[in-house]
Short mmCIF file of N, CA, C and O in Angstrom, two decimals:
data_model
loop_
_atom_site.label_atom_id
_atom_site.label_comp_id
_atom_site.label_asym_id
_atom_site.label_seq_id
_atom_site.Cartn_x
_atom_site.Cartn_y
_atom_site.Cartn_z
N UNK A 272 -9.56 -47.14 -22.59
CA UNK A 272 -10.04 -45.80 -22.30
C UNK A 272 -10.56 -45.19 -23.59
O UNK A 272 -9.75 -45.29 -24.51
N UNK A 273 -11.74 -44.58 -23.92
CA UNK A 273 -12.59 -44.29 -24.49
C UNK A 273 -12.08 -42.51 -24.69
O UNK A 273 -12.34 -41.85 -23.68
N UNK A 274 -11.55 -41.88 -25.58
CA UNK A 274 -11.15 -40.91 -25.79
C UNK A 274 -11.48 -40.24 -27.00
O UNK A 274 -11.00 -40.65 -28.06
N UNK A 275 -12.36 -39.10 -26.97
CA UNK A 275 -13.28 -38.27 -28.12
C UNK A 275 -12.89 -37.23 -28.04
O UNK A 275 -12.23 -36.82 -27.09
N UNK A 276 -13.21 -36.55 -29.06
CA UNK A 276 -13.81 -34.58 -29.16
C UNK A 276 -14.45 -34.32 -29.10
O UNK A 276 -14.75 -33.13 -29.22
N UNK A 277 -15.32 -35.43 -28.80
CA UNK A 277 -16.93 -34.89 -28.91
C UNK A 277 -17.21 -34.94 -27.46
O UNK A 277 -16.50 -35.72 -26.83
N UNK A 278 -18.41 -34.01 -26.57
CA UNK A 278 -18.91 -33.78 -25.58
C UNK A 278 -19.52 -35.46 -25.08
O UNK A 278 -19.37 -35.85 -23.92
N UNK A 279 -20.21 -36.34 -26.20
CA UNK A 279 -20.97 -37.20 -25.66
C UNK A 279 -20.12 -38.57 -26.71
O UNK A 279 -19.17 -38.46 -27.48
N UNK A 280 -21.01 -39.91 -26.29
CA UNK A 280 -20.22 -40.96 -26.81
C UNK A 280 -21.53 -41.66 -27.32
O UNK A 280 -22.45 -41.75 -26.51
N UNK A 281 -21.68 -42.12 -28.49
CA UNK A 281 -22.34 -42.74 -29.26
C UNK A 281 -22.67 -43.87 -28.41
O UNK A 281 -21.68 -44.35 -27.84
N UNK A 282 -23.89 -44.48 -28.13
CA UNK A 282 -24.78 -45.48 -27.28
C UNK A 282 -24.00 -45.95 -26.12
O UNK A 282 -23.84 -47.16 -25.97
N UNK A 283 -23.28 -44.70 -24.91
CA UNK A 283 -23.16 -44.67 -23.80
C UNK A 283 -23.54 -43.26 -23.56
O UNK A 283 -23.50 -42.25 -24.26
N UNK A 284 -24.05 -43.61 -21.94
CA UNK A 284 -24.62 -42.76 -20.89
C UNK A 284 -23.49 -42.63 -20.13
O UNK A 284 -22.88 -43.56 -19.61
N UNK A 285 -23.17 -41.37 -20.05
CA UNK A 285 -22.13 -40.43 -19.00
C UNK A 285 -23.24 -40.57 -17.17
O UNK A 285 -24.17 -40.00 -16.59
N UNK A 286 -22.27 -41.72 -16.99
CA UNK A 286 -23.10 -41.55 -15.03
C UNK A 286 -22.55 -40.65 -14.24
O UNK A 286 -23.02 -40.04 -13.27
N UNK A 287 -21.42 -40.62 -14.77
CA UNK A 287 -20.66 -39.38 -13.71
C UNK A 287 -19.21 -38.69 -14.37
O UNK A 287 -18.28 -39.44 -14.66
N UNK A 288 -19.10 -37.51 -14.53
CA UNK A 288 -18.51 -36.20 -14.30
C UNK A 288 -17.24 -36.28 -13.35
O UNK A 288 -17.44 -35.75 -12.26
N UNK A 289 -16.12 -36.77 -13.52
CA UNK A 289 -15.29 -36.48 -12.72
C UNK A 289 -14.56 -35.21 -12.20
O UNK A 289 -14.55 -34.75 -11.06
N UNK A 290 -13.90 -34.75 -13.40
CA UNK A 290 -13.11 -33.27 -13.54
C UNK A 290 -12.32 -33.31 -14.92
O UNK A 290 -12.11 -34.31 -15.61
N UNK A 291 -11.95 -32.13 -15.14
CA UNK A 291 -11.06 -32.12 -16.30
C UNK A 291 -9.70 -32.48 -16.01
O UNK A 291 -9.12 -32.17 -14.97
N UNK A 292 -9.19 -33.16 -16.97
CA UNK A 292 -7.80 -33.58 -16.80
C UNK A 292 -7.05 -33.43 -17.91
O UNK A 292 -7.44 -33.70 -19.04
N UNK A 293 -5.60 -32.86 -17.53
CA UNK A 293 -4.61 -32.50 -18.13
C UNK A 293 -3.33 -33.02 -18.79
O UNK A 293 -2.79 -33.69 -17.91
N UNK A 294 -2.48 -33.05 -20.04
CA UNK A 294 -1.37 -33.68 -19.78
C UNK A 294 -0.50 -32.72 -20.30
O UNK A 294 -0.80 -32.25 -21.40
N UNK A 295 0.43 -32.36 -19.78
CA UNK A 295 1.37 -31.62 -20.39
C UNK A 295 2.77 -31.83 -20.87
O UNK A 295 3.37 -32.63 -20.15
N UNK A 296 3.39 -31.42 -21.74
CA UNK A 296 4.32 -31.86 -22.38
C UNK A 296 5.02 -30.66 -22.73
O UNK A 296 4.46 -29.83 -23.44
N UNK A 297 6.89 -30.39 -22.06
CA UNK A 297 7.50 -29.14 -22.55
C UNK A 297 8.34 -29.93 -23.09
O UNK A 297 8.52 -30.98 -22.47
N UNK A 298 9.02 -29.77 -24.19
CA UNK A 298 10.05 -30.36 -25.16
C UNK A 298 10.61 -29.02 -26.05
O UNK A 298 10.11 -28.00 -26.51
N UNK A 299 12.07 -29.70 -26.01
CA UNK A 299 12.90 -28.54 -26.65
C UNK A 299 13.76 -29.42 -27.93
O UNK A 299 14.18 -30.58 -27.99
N UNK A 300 13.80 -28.21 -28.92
CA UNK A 300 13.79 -29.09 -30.03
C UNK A 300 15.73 -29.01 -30.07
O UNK A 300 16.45 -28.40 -29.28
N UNK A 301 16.03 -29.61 -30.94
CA UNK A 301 18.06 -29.69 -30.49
C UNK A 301 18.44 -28.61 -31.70
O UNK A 301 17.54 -27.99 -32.28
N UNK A 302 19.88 -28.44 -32.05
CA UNK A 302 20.80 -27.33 -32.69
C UNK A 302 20.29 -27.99 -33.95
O UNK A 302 19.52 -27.46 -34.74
N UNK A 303 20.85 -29.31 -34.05
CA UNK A 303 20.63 -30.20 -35.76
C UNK A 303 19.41 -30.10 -35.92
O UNK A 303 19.30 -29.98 -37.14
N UNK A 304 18.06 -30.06 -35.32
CA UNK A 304 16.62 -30.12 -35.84
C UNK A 304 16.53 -28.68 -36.35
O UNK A 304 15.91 -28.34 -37.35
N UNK A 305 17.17 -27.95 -35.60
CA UNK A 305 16.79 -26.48 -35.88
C UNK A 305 17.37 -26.08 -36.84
O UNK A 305 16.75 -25.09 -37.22
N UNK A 306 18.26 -26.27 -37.51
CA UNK A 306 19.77 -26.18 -38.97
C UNK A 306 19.18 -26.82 -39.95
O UNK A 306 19.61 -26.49 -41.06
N UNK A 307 18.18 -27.78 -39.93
CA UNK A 307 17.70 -28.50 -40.47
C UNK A 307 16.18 -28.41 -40.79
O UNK A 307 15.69 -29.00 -41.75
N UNK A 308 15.59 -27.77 -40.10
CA UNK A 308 14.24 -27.27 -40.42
C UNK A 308 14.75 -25.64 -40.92
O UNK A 308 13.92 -24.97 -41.53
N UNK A 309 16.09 -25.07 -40.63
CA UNK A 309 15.93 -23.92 -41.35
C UNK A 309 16.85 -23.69 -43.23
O UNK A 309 16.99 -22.74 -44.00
N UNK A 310 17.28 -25.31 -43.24
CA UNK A 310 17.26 -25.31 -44.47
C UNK A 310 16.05 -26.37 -45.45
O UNK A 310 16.09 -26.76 -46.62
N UNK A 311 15.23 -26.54 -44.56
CA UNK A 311 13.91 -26.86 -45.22
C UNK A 311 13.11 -25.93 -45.80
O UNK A 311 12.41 -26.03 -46.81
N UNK A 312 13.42 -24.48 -44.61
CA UNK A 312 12.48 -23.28 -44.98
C UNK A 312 12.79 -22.54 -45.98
O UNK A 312 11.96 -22.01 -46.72
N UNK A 313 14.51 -22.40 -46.13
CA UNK A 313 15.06 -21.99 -47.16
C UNK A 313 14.82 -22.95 -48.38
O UNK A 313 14.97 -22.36 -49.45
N UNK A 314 14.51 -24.15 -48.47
CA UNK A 314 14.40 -24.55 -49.91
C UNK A 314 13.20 -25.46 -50.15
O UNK A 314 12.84 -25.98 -51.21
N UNK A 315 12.62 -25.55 -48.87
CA UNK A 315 11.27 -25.44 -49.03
C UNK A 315 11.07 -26.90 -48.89
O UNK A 315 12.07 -27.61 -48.95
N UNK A 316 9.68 -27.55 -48.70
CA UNK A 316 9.50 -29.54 -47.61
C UNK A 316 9.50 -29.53 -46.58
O UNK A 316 9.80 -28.56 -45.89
N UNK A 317 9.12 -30.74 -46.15
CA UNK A 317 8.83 -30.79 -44.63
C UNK A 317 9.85 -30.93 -43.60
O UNK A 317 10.98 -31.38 -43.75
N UNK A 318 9.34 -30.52 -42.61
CA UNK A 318 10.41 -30.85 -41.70
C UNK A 318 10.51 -31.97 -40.46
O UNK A 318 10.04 -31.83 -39.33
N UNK A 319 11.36 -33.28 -41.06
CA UNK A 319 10.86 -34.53 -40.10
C UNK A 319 11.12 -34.41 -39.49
O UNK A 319 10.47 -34.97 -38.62
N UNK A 320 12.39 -33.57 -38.93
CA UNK A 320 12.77 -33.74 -37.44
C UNK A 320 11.71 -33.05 -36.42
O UNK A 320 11.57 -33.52 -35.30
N UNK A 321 11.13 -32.17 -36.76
CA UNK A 321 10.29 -31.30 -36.21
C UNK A 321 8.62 -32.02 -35.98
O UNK A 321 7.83 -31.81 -35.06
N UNK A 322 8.48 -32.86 -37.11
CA UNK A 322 6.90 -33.66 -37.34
C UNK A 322 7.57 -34.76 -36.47
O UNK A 322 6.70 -35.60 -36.24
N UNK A 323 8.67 -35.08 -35.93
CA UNK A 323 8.67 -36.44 -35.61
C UNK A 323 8.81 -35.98 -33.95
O UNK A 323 8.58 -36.90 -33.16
N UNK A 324 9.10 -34.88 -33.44
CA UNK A 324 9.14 -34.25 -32.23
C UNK A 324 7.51 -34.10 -31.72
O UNK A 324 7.16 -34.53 -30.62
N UNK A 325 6.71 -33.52 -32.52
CA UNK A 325 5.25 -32.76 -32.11
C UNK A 325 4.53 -34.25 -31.84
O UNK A 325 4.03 -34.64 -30.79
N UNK A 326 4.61 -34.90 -33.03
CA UNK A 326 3.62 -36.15 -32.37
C UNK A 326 4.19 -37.01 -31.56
O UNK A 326 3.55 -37.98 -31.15
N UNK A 327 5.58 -36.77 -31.18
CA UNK A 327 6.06 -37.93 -29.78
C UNK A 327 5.44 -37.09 -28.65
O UNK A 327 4.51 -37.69 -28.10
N UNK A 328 5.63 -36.21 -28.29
CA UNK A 328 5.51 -34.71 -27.53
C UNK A 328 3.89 -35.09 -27.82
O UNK A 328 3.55 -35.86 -26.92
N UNK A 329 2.70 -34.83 -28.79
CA UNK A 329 1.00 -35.18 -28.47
C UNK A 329 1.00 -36.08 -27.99
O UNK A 329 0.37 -36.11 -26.93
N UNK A 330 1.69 -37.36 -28.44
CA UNK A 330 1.47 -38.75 -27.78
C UNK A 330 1.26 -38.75 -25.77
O UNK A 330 0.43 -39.12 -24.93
N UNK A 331 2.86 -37.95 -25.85
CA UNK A 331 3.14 -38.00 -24.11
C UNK A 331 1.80 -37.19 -23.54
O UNK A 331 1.23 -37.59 -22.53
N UNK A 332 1.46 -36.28 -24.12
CA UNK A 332 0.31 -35.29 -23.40
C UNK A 332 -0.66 -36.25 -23.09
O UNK A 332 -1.19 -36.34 -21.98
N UNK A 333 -0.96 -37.14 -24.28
CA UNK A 333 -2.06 -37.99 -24.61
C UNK A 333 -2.02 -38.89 -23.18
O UNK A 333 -2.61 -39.03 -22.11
N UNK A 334 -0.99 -39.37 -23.90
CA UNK A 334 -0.64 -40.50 -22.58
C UNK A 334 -0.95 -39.87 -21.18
O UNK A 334 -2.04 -40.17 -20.69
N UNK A 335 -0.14 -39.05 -20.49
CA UNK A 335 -0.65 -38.70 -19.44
C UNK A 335 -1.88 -38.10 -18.84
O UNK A 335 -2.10 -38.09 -17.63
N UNK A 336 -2.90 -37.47 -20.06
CA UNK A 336 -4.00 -37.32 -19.54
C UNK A 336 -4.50 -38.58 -18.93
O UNK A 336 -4.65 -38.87 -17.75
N UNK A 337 -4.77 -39.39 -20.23
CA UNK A 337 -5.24 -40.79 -19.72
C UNK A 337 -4.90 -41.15 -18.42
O UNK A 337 -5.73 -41.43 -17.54
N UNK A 338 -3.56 -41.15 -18.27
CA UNK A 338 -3.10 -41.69 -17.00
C UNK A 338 -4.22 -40.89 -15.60
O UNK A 338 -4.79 -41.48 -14.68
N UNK A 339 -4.20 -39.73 -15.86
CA UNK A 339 -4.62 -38.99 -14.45
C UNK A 339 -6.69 -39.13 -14.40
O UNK A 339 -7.50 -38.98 -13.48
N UNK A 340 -6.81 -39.43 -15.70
CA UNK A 340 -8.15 -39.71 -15.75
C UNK A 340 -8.66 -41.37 -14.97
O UNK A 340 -9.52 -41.70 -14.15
N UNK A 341 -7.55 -42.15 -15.78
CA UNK A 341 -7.50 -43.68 -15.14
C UNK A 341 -7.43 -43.75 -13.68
O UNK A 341 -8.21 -44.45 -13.04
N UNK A 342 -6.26 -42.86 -12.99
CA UNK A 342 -6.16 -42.53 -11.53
C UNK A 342 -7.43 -41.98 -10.67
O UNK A 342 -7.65 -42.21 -9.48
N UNK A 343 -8.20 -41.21 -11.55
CA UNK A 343 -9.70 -40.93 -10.86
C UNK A 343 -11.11 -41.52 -11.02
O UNK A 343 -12.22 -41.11 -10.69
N UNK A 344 -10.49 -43.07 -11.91
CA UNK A 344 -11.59 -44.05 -12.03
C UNK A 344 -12.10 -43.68 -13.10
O UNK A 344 -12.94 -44.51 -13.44
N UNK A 345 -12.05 -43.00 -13.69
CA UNK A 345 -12.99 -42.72 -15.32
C UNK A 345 -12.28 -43.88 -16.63
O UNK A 345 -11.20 -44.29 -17.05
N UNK A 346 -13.59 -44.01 -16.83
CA UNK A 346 -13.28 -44.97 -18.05
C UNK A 346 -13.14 -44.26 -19.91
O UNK A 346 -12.74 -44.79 -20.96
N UNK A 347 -13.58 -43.11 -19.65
CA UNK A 347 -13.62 -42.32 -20.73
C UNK A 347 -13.05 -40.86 -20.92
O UNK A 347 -12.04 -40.76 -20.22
N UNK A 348 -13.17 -40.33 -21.23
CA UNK A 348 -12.75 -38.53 -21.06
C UNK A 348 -13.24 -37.92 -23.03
O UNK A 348 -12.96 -38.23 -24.19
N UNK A 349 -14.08 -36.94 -22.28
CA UNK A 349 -14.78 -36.21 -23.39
C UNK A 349 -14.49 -34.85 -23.74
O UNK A 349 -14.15 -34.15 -22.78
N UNK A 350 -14.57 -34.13 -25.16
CA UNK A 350 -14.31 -32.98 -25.16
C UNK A 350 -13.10 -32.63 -25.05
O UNK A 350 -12.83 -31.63 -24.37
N UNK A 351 -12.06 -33.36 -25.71
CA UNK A 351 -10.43 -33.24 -25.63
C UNK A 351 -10.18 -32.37 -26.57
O UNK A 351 -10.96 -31.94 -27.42
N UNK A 352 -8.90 -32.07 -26.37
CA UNK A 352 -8.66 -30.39 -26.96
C UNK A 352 -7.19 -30.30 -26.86
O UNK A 352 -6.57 -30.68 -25.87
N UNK A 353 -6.79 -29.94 -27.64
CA UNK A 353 -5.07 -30.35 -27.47
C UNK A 353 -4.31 -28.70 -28.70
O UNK A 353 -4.39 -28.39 -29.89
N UNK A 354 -3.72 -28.19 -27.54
CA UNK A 354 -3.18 -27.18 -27.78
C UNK A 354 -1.42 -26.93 -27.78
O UNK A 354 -0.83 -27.35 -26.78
N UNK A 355 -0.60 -26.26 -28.89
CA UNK A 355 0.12 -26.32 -29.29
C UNK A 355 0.55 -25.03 -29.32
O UNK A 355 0.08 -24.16 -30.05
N UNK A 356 1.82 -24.82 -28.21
CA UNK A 356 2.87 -23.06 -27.93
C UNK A 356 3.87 -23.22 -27.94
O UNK A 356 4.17 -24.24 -27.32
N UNK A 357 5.01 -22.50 -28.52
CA UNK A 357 6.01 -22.31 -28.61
C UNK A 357 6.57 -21.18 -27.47
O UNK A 357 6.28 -20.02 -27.20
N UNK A 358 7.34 -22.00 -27.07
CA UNK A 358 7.73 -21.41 -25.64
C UNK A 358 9.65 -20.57 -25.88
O UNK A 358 10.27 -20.61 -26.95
N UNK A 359 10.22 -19.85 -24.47
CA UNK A 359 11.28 -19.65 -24.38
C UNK A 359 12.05 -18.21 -25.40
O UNK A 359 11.34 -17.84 -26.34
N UNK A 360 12.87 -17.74 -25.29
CA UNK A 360 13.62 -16.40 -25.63
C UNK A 360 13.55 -16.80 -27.20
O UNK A 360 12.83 -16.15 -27.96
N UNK A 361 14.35 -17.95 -27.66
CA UNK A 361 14.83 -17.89 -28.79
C UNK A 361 13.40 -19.15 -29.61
O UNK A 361 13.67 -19.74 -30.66
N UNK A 362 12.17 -19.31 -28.99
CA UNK A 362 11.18 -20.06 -29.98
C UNK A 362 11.78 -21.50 -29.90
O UNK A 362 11.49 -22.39 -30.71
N UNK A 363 13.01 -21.74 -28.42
CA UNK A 363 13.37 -23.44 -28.49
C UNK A 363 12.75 -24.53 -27.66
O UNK A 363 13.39 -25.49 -27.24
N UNK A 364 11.18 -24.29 -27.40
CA UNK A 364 10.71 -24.88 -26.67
C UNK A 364 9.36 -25.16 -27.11
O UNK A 364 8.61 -24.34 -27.64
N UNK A 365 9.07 -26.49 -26.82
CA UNK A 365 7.42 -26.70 -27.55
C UNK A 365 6.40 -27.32 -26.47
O UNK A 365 6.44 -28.49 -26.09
N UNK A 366 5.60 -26.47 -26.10
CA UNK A 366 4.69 -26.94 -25.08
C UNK A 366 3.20 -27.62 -26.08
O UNK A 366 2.65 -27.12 -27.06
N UNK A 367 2.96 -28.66 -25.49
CA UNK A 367 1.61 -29.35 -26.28
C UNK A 367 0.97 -29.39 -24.86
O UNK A 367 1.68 -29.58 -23.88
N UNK A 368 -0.01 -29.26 -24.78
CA UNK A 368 -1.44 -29.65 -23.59
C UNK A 368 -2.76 -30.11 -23.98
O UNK A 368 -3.68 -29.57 -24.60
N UNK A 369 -2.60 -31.27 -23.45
CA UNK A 369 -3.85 -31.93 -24.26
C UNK A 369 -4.66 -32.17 -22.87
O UNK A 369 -4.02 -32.71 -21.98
N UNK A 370 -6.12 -31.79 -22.59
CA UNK A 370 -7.18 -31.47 -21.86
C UNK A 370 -8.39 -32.00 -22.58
O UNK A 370 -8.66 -31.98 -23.78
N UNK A 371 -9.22 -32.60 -21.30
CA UNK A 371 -10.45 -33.18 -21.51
C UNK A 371 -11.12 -33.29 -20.17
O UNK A 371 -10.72 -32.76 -19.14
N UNK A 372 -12.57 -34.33 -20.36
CA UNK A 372 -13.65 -34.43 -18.65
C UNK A 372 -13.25 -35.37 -18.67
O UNK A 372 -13.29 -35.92 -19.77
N UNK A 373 -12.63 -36.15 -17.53
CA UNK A 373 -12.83 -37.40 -17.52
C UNK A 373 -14.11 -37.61 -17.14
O UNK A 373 -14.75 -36.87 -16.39
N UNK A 374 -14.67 -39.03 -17.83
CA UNK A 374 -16.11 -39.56 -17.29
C UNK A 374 -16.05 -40.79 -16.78
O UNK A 374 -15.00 -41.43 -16.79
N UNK A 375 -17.49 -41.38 -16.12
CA UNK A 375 -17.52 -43.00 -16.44
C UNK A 375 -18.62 -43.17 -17.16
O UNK A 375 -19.63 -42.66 -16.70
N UNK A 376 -18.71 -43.78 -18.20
CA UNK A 376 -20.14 -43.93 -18.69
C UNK A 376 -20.30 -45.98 -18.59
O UNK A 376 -19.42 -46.78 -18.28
N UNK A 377 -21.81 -46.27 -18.99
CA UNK A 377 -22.03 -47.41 -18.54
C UNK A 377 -21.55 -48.64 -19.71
O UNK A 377 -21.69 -49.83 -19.44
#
C-alpha cells in the first residue's frame, strides 16, 4: 500500500477516488509514565515512556487506516494527515487520528 502526504503520486495515475479513510487510536498513558515524564519536566530530557506510547499509538492509526482503505480495494491513499489530542479530566488520554483518500492508481 502506497501511502503519501502528498495529494498525487510520482508516475501514477489516480483511476479512482474511493473515500477518505480513518484510523483512530485512544490510549491512556499509566501512573509510572506519568511520575516519570513529570520528573523529566522537572529536570529536564526526554520522555521515553511517553515517545514510546505516541509512535505505538501513530503506528495503530496507521495500521488501521490502511486496513479500511485495503477493505475498499484501494491500493494507495493520498493526502494523509495525522492529528494528535489529548483527551479526558486529568490530560490521561491520547487520541492520534490519522486520515487520508483512499485511491487506486494504475
Amino acid at each position: 500500500m502506497l501511502v503519501t502526504t502528498t495529494s498525487t503520486i510520482e508516475g501514477k495515475r489516480i483511476l479512482e477516488y474511493k473515500m477518505v479513510v480513518f484510523g483512530e487510536v485512544i490510549t491512556g498513558v499509566n501512573f509510572v509514565r506519568d511520575f516519570a515524564a513529570g520528573m523529566r519536566n522537572f529536570f529536564g530530557g526526554r520522555s521515553q515512556g511517553y515517545e514510546e506510547e505516541l509512535v505505538n499509538a501513530r503506528n495503530q492509526a496507521m495500521d488501521e487506516m490502511i486496513s479500511r482503505a485495503t477493505q475498499l480495494g484501494a491500493n494507495a491513499i493520498v493526502g494523509v494527515d495525522i492529528d494528535y489530542e489529548v483527551l479526558g479530566a486529568d490530560n490521561g488520554m491520547m487520541m492520534v487520528t490519522a486520515s487520508g483518500t483512499a485511491v487506486v492508481t494504475d
